[in-house]
């Protein structure tokens, strides 16, 4: 499987995403925001960072980059797309996912290992989890507060489209503790925490077994590969 990772001006985590894809067993393909070519990839990752310096709104300018026309078309045709942090912001700005992300309610950038509950295991990116799994992956954002209208929130809840929910202290004021959501089809997922930083022993979050041994994030990438293989 070939999974594309798009670099935008200001992306920070594209190399980490590429490494996560390689560790999971697929071939990462570097893509550039100024192109109109997905180079035949089977899935896409929009990585974290500060595209265009977060000017206007986080993810707003990147959402109209040339390659996003191809991303939107591919996503609407069923290609798996994962938006991580800034990538999640792009997906909401591009209307591939509902809602939006605003400044953290405490006004500060936050960086921590965050516990999440996996609430939807029927998406392309979560099919190897078990419902209600509690996982720990790093979180780092300044504009991570998920917002939507009450009607939209009720619809997301009612349709089971909340994929990840924060456990413990809400780190950024996200409504209903929402950390990640999916589209109706389940092929597009966005989340604020960074699974690509929890894929390799020695470099992930601490666990009861050992320091920096957490690899919970790897399951998102292996889930997508499994879904693509079985499609």
mmCIF file of C-alpha atoms in Angstrom:
data_model
loop_
_atom_site.group_PDB
_atom_site.id
_atom_site.type_symbol
_atom_site.label_atom_id
_atom_site.label_comp_id
_atom_site.label_asym_id
_atom_site.label_seq_id
_atom_site.Cartn_x
_atom_site.Cartn_y
_atom_site.Cartn_z
ATOM 1 C CA UNK A 1 0.000 0.000 0.000
ATOM 2 C CA UNK A 2 1.171 3.549 -0.769
ATOM 3 C CA UNK A 3 0.070 6.305 1.611
ATOM 4 C CA UNK A 4 0.692 9.925 0.688
ATOM 5 C CA UNK A 5 1.731 12.564 3.204
ATOM 6 C CA UNK A 6 1.192 16.142 2.048
ATOM 7 C CA UNK A 7 3.681 18.853 2.998
ATOM 8 C CA UNK A 8 2.365 22.409 3.270
ATOM 9 C CA UNK A 9 4.441 25.523 4.034
ATOM 10 C CA UNK A 10 4.808 25.297 7.812
ATOM 11 C CA UNK A 11 4.192 21.555 8.172
ATOM 12 C CA UNK A 12 6.240 20.091 11.028
ATOM 13 C CA UNK A 13 5.288 16.455 11.365
ATOM 14 C CA UNK A 14 5.288 15.104 7.832
ATOM 15 C CA UNK A 15 8.504 13.120 8.368
ATOM 16 C CA UNK A 16 7.069 11.604 11.542
ATOM 17 C CA UNK A 17 3.934 10.603 9.638
ATOM 18 C CA UNK A 18 6.042 9.055 6.878
ATOM 19 C CA UNK A 19 8.006 7.078 9.461
ATOM 20 C CA UNK A 20 4.803 5.874 11.120
ATOM 21 C CA UNK A 21 3.495 4.653 7.766
ATOM 22 C CA UNK A 22 6.761 2.810 7.069
ATOM 23 C CA UNK A 23 6.767 1.183 10.519
ATOM 24 C CA UNK A 24 3.135 0.125 9.991
ATOM 25 C CA UNK A 25 4.141 -1.682 6.808
ATOM 26 C CA UNK A 26 3.184 0.628 3.934
ATOM 27 C CA UNK A 27 5.172 2.844 1.595
ATOM 28 C CA UNK A 28 5.041 6.572 2.430
ATOM 29 C CA UNK A 29 4.834 8.913 -0.545
ATOM 30 C CA UNK A 30 5.825 12.561 -0.113
ATOM 31 C CA UNK A 31 3.337 14.934 -1.761
ATOM 32 C CA UNK A 32 3.582 18.715 -2.216
ATOM 33 C CA UNK A 33 0.754 21.156 -1.573
ATOM 34 C CA UNK A 34 1.311 23.017 -4.867
ATOM 35 C CA UNK A 35 0.697 19.987 -7.081
ATOM 36 C CA UNK A 36 -2.478 18.621 -8.642
ATOM 37 C CA UNK A 37 -1.248 15.014 -8.532
ATOM 38 C CA UNK A 38 -1.738 12.384 -5.827
ATOM 39 C CA UNK A 39 0.721 10.041 -7.604
ATOM 40 C CA UNK A 40 -1.569 7.038 -7.382
ATOM 41 C CA UNK A 41 -1.575 6.697 -3.583
ATOM 42 C CA UNK A 42 -4.096 4.504 -1.783
ATOM 43 C CA UNK A 43 -4.635 6.797 1.226
ATOM 44 C CA UNK A 44 -3.638 10.236 2.462
ATOM 45 C CA UNK A 45 -2.357 11.864 5.647
ATOM 46 C CA UNK A 46 -2.567 15.603 6.280
ATOM 47 C CA UNK A 47 0.096 16.133 8.961
ATOM 48 C CA UNK A 48 0.416 18.481 11.901
ATOM 49 C CA UNK A 49 2.229 21.790 12.014
ATOM 50 C CA UNK A 50 1.464 25.447 11.443
ATOM 51 C CA UNK A 51 0.600 25.661 7.743
ATOM 52 C CA UNK A 52 1.008 29.212 6.469
ATOM 53 C CA UNK A 53 1.788 30.271 10.028
ATOM 54 C CA UNK A 54 -1.850 29.724 11.046
ATOM 55 C CA UNK A 55 -2.640 33.088 9.462
ATOM 56 C CA UNK A 56 -6.349 33.881 9.040
ATOM 57 C CA UNK A 57 -7.339 30.687 10.861
ATOM 58 C CA UNK A 58 -5.434 27.477 11.491
ATOM 59 C CA UNK A 59 -5.719 25.352 8.361
ATOM 60 C CA UNK A 60 -7.775 27.905 6.425
ATOM 61 C CA UNK A 61 -5.206 28.854 3.783
ATOM 62 C CA UNK A 62 -3.917 25.289 3.403
ATOM 63 C CA UNK A 63 -7.475 24.092 2.790
ATOM 64 C CA UNK A 64 -7.484 25.909 -0.560
ATOM 65 C CA UNK A 65 -4.007 24.815 -1.655
ATOM 66 C CA UNK A 66 -3.952 23.309 -5.180
ATOM 67 C CA UNK A 67 -3.660 19.703 -4.003
ATOM 68 C CA UNK A 68 -6.740 20.018 -1.787
ATOM 69 C CA UNK A 69 -8.977 19.876 -4.873
ATOM 70 C CA UNK A 70 -7.632 16.377 -5.458
ATOM 71 C CA UNK A 71 -7.892 15.507 -1.742
ATOM 72 C CA UNK A 72 -11.546 16.535 -1.616
ATOM 73 C CA UNK A 73 -12.360 14.601 -4.775
ATOM 74 C CA UNK A 74 -10.524 11.488 -3.576
ATOM 75 C CA UNK A 75 -12.139 11.642 -0.123
ATOM 76 C CA UNK A 76 -15.611 11.983 -1.644
ATOM 77 C CA UNK A 77 -14.864 8.872 -3.729
ATOM 78 C CA UNK A 78 -13.923 6.889 -0.607
ATOM 79 C CA UNK A 79 -10.149 7.224 -0.295
ATOM 80 C CA UNK A 80 -9.002 7.019 3.347
ATOM 81 C CA UNK A 81 -7.854 10.423 4.612
ATOM 82 C CA UNK A 82 -6.408 11.132 8.063
ATOM 83 C CA UNK A 83 -6.001 14.688 9.333
ATOM 84 C CA UNK A 84 -3.749 15.092 12.359
ATOM 85 C CA UNK A 85 -3.892 18.346 14.381
ATOM 86 C CA UNK A 86 -3.314 20.998 11.683
ATOM 87 C CA UNK A 87 -4.561 18.403 9.203
ATOM 88 C CA UNK A 88 -7.797 18.082 11.208
ATOM 89 C CA UNK A 89 -8.151 21.853 11.017
ATOM 90 C CA UNK A 90 -7.707 21.667 7.227
ATOM 91 C CA UNK A 91 -10.396 18.999 6.929
ATOM 92 C CA UNK A 92 -12.940 21.142 8.753
ATOM 93 C CA UNK A 93 -11.983 24.208 6.712
ATOM 94 C CA UNK A 94 -12.390 22.159 3.526
ATOM 95 C CA UNK A 95 -15.805 20.922 4.764
ATOM 96 C CA UNK A 96 -14.766 17.304 4.620
ATOM 97 C CA UNK A 97 -15.542 17.210 8.341
ATOM 98 C CA UNK A 98 -18.040 19.348 10.266
ATOM 99 C CA UNK A 99 -17.332 21.830 13.034
ATOM 100 C CA UNK A 100 -14.162 23.795 13.585
ATOM 101 C CA UNK A 101 -11.158 24.238 15.861
ATOM 102 C CA UNK A 102 -10.563 27.390 17.888
ATOM 103 C CA UNK A 103 -8.029 28.758 20.355
ATOM 104 C CA UNK A 104 -7.585 26.654 23.495
ATOM 105 C CA UNK A 105 -9.923 27.931 26.194
ATOM 106 C CA UNK A 106 -7.018 28.645 28.570
ATOM 107 C CA UNK A 107 -5.204 30.655 25.887
ATOM 108 C CA UNK A 108 -1.989 28.645 26.015
ATOM 109 C CA UNK A 109 -0.227 26.136 23.792
ATOM 110 C CA UNK A 110 -0.389 22.724 25.436
ATOM 111 C CA UNK A 111 1.886 19.729 25.124
ATOM 112 C CA UNK A 112 1.169 16.524 27.051
ATOM 113 C CA UNK A 113 0.597 12.795 26.735
ATOM 114 C CA UNK A 114 -3.168 12.518 26.499
ATOM 115 C CA UNK A 115 -5.491 9.655 27.380
ATOM 116 C CA UNK A 116 -8.271 9.073 24.853
ATOM 117 C CA UNK A 117 -11.207 6.710 24.620
ATOM 118 C CA UNK A 118 -11.800 5.094 21.246
ATOM 119 C CA UNK A 119 -15.531 5.392 20.625
ATOM 120 C CA UNK A 120 -15.902 4.368 16.975
ATOM 121 C CA UNK A 121 -14.055 1.324 15.651
ATOM 122 C CA UNK A 122 -15.902 1.175 12.344
ATOM 123 C CA UNK A 123 -13.769 3.733 10.501
ATOM 124 C CA UNK A 124 -10.951 2.904 8.112
ATOM 125 C CA UNK A 125 -8.475 4.314 10.630
ATOM 126 C CA UNK A 126 -9.763 2.619 13.810
ATOM 127 C CA UNK A 127 -10.933 -0.868 12.789
ATOM 128 C CA UNK A 128 -8.169 -2.655 14.732
ATOM 129 C CA UNK A 129 -9.129 -1.039 18.036
ATOM 130 C CA UNK A 130 -11.773 -2.408 20.386
ATOM 131 C CA UNK A 131 -14.647 -0.133 21.365
ATOM 132 C CA UNK A 132 -13.885 1.851 24.528
ATOM 133 C CA UNK A 133 -10.160 1.145 24.349
ATOM 134 C CA UNK A 134 -8.228 3.709 26.368
ATOM 135 C CA UNK A 135 -5.072 4.824 24.603
ATOM 136 C CA UNK A 136 -2.352 7.393 25.267
ATOM 137 C CA UNK A 137 -0.844 9.502 22.504
ATOM 138 C CA UNK A 138 0.872 12.907 22.543
ATOM 139 C CA UNK A 139 -1.102 16.126 22.192
ATOM 140 C CA UNK A 140 0.336 19.502 21.187
ATOM 141 C CA UNK A 141 -1.793 22.395 20.038
ATOM 142 C CA UNK A 142 -2.718 26.016 20.559
ATOM 143 C CA UNK A 143 -5.996 25.943 18.626
ATOM 144 C CA UNK A 144 -7.446 22.568 19.487
ATOM 145 C CA UNK A 145 -10.849 23.395 20.896
ATOM 146 C CA UNK A 146 -13.463 21.558 18.823
ATOM 147 C CA UNK A 147 -16.686 23.482 18.319
ATOM 148 C CA UNK A 148 -19.954 22.900 16.486
ATOM 149 C CA UNK A 149 -23.583 23.898 16.928
ATOM 150 C CA UNK A 150 -25.648 21.961 19.445
ATOM 151 C CA UNK A 151 -27.614 20.395 16.597
ATOM 152 C CA UNK A 152 -24.391 19.337 14.862
ATOM 153 C CA UNK A 153 -22.985 17.936 18.096
ATOM 154 C CA UNK A 154 -26.173 15.958 18.680
ATOM 155 C CA UNK A 155 -25.989 14.624 15.130
ATOM 156 C CA UNK A 156 -22.347 13.556 15.535
ATOM 157 C CA UNK A 157 -23.188 11.817 18.797
ATOM 158 C CA UNK A 158 -26.346 10.201 17.432
ATOM 159 C CA UNK A 159 -24.627 8.898 14.303
ATOM 160 C CA UNK A 160 -21.648 7.542 16.252
ATOM 161 C CA UNK A 161 -19.229 9.862 14.476
ATOM 162 C CA UNK A 162 -17.248 10.850 17.565
ATOM 163 C CA UNK A 163 -14.164 8.687 17.128
ATOM 164 C CA UNK A 164 -11.961 9.780 20.033
ATOM 165 C CA UNK A 165 -12.873 11.504 23.296
ATOM 166 C CA UNK A 166 -10.573 13.076 25.859
ATOM 167 C CA UNK A 167 -10.411 11.312 29.224
ATOM 168 C CA UNK A 168 -9.351 13.032 32.413
ATOM 169 C CA UNK A 169 -8.888 16.777 32.132
ATOM 170 C CA UNK A 170 -10.161 18.361 28.923
ATOM 171 C CA UNK A 171 -6.954 19.900 27.545
ATOM 172 C CA UNK A 172 -8.354 22.637 25.319
ATOM 173 C CA UNK A 173 -12.057 23.207 25.933
ATOM 174 C CA UNK A 174 -13.321 20.953 23.139
ATOM 175 C CA UNK A 175 -17.083 20.664 23.370
ATOM 176 C CA UNK A 176 -18.236 17.335 24.805
ATOM 177 C CA UNK A 177 -14.564 16.363 25.201
ATOM 178 C CA UNK A 178 -14.363 15.533 21.501
ATOM 179 C CA UNK A 179 -10.820 14.758 20.326
ATOM 180 C CA UNK A 180 -11.591 13.314 16.889
ATOM 181 C CA UNK A 181 -14.476 12.739 14.487
ATOM 182 C CA UNK A 182 -15.260 11.008 11.197
ATOM 183 C CA UNK A 183 -17.390 11.671 8.153
ATOM 184 C CA UNK A 184 -20.537 9.656 7.474
ATOM 185 C CA UNK A 185 -18.702 7.146 5.300
ATOM 186 C CA UNK A 186 -15.949 6.496 7.837
ATOM 187 C CA UNK A 187 -13.051 7.017 5.443
ATOM 188 C CA UNK A 188 -12.134 10.535 6.633
ATOM 189 C CA UNK A 189 -10.971 10.962 10.231
ATOM 190 C CA UNK A 190 -9.553 14.015 11.970
ATOM 191 C CA UNK A 191 -8.078 14.202 15.448
ATOM 192 C CA UNK A 192 -6.053 16.742 17.399
ATOM 193 C CA UNK A 193 -3.619 14.372 19.205
ATOM 194 C CA UNK A 194 -0.635 12.980 17.281
ATOM 195 C CA UNK A 195 -0.667 9.191 16.714
ATOM 196 C CA UNK A 196 2.512 9.430 14.611
ATOM 197 C CA UNK A 197 4.426 10.246 17.807
ATOM 198 C CA UNK A 198 3.426 6.961 19.452
ATOM 199 C CA UNK A 199 4.468 4.261 16.999
ATOM 200 C CA UNK A 200 7.924 3.093 18.089
ATOM 201 C CA UNK A 201 9.208 1.777 21.436
ATOM 202 C CA UNK A 202 11.680 4.192 22.965
ATOM 203 C CA UNK A 203 10.068 7.277 21.474
ATOM 204 C CA UNK A 204 6.428 7.258 22.600
ATOM 205 C CA UNK A 205 4.568 8.091 25.814
ATOM 206 C CA UNK A 206 5.508 6.463 29.105
ATOM 207 C CA UNK A 207 3.621 3.297 30.043
ATOM 208 C CA UNK A 208 3.500 1.216 33.242
ATOM 209 C CA UNK A 209 5.913 -1.186 31.537
ATOM 210 C CA UNK A 210 8.659 1.265 30.600
ATOM 211 C CA UNK A 211 9.460 4.873 29.869
ATOM 212 C CA UNK A 212 8.588 6.042 26.330
ATOM 213 C CA UNK A 213 7.329 2.611 25.340
ATOM 214 C CA UNK A 214 3.813 3.592 24.230
ATOM 215 C CA UNK A 215 2.843 2.653 20.671
ATOM 216 C CA UNK A 216 -0.935 3.145 20.742
ATOM 217 C CA UNK A 217 -0.818 5.465 17.751
ATOM 218 C CA UNK A 218 0.475 2.755 15.430
ATOM 219 C CA UNK A 219 -2.936 1.109 15.342
ATOM 220 C CA UNK A 220 -4.420 3.968 13.302
ATOM 221 C CA UNK A 221 -1.940 3.306 10.514
ATOM 222 C CA UNK A 222 -2.171 -0.502 10.621
ATOM 223 C CA UNK A 223 -5.963 -0.200 10.622
ATOM 224 C CA UNK A 224 -5.879 1.746 7.369
ATOM 225 C CA UNK A 225 -3.485 -0.720 5.776
ATOM 226 C CA UNK A 226 -5.681 -3.660 6.805
ATOM 227 C CA UNK A 227 -8.769 -1.942 5.424
ATOM 228 C CA UNK A 228 -7.030 -1.250 2.123
ATOM 229 C CA UNK A 229 -5.743 -4.806 1.807
ATOM 230 C CA UNK A 230 -9.175 -6.288 2.441
ATOM 231 C CA UNK A 231 -11.038 -3.834 0.204
#
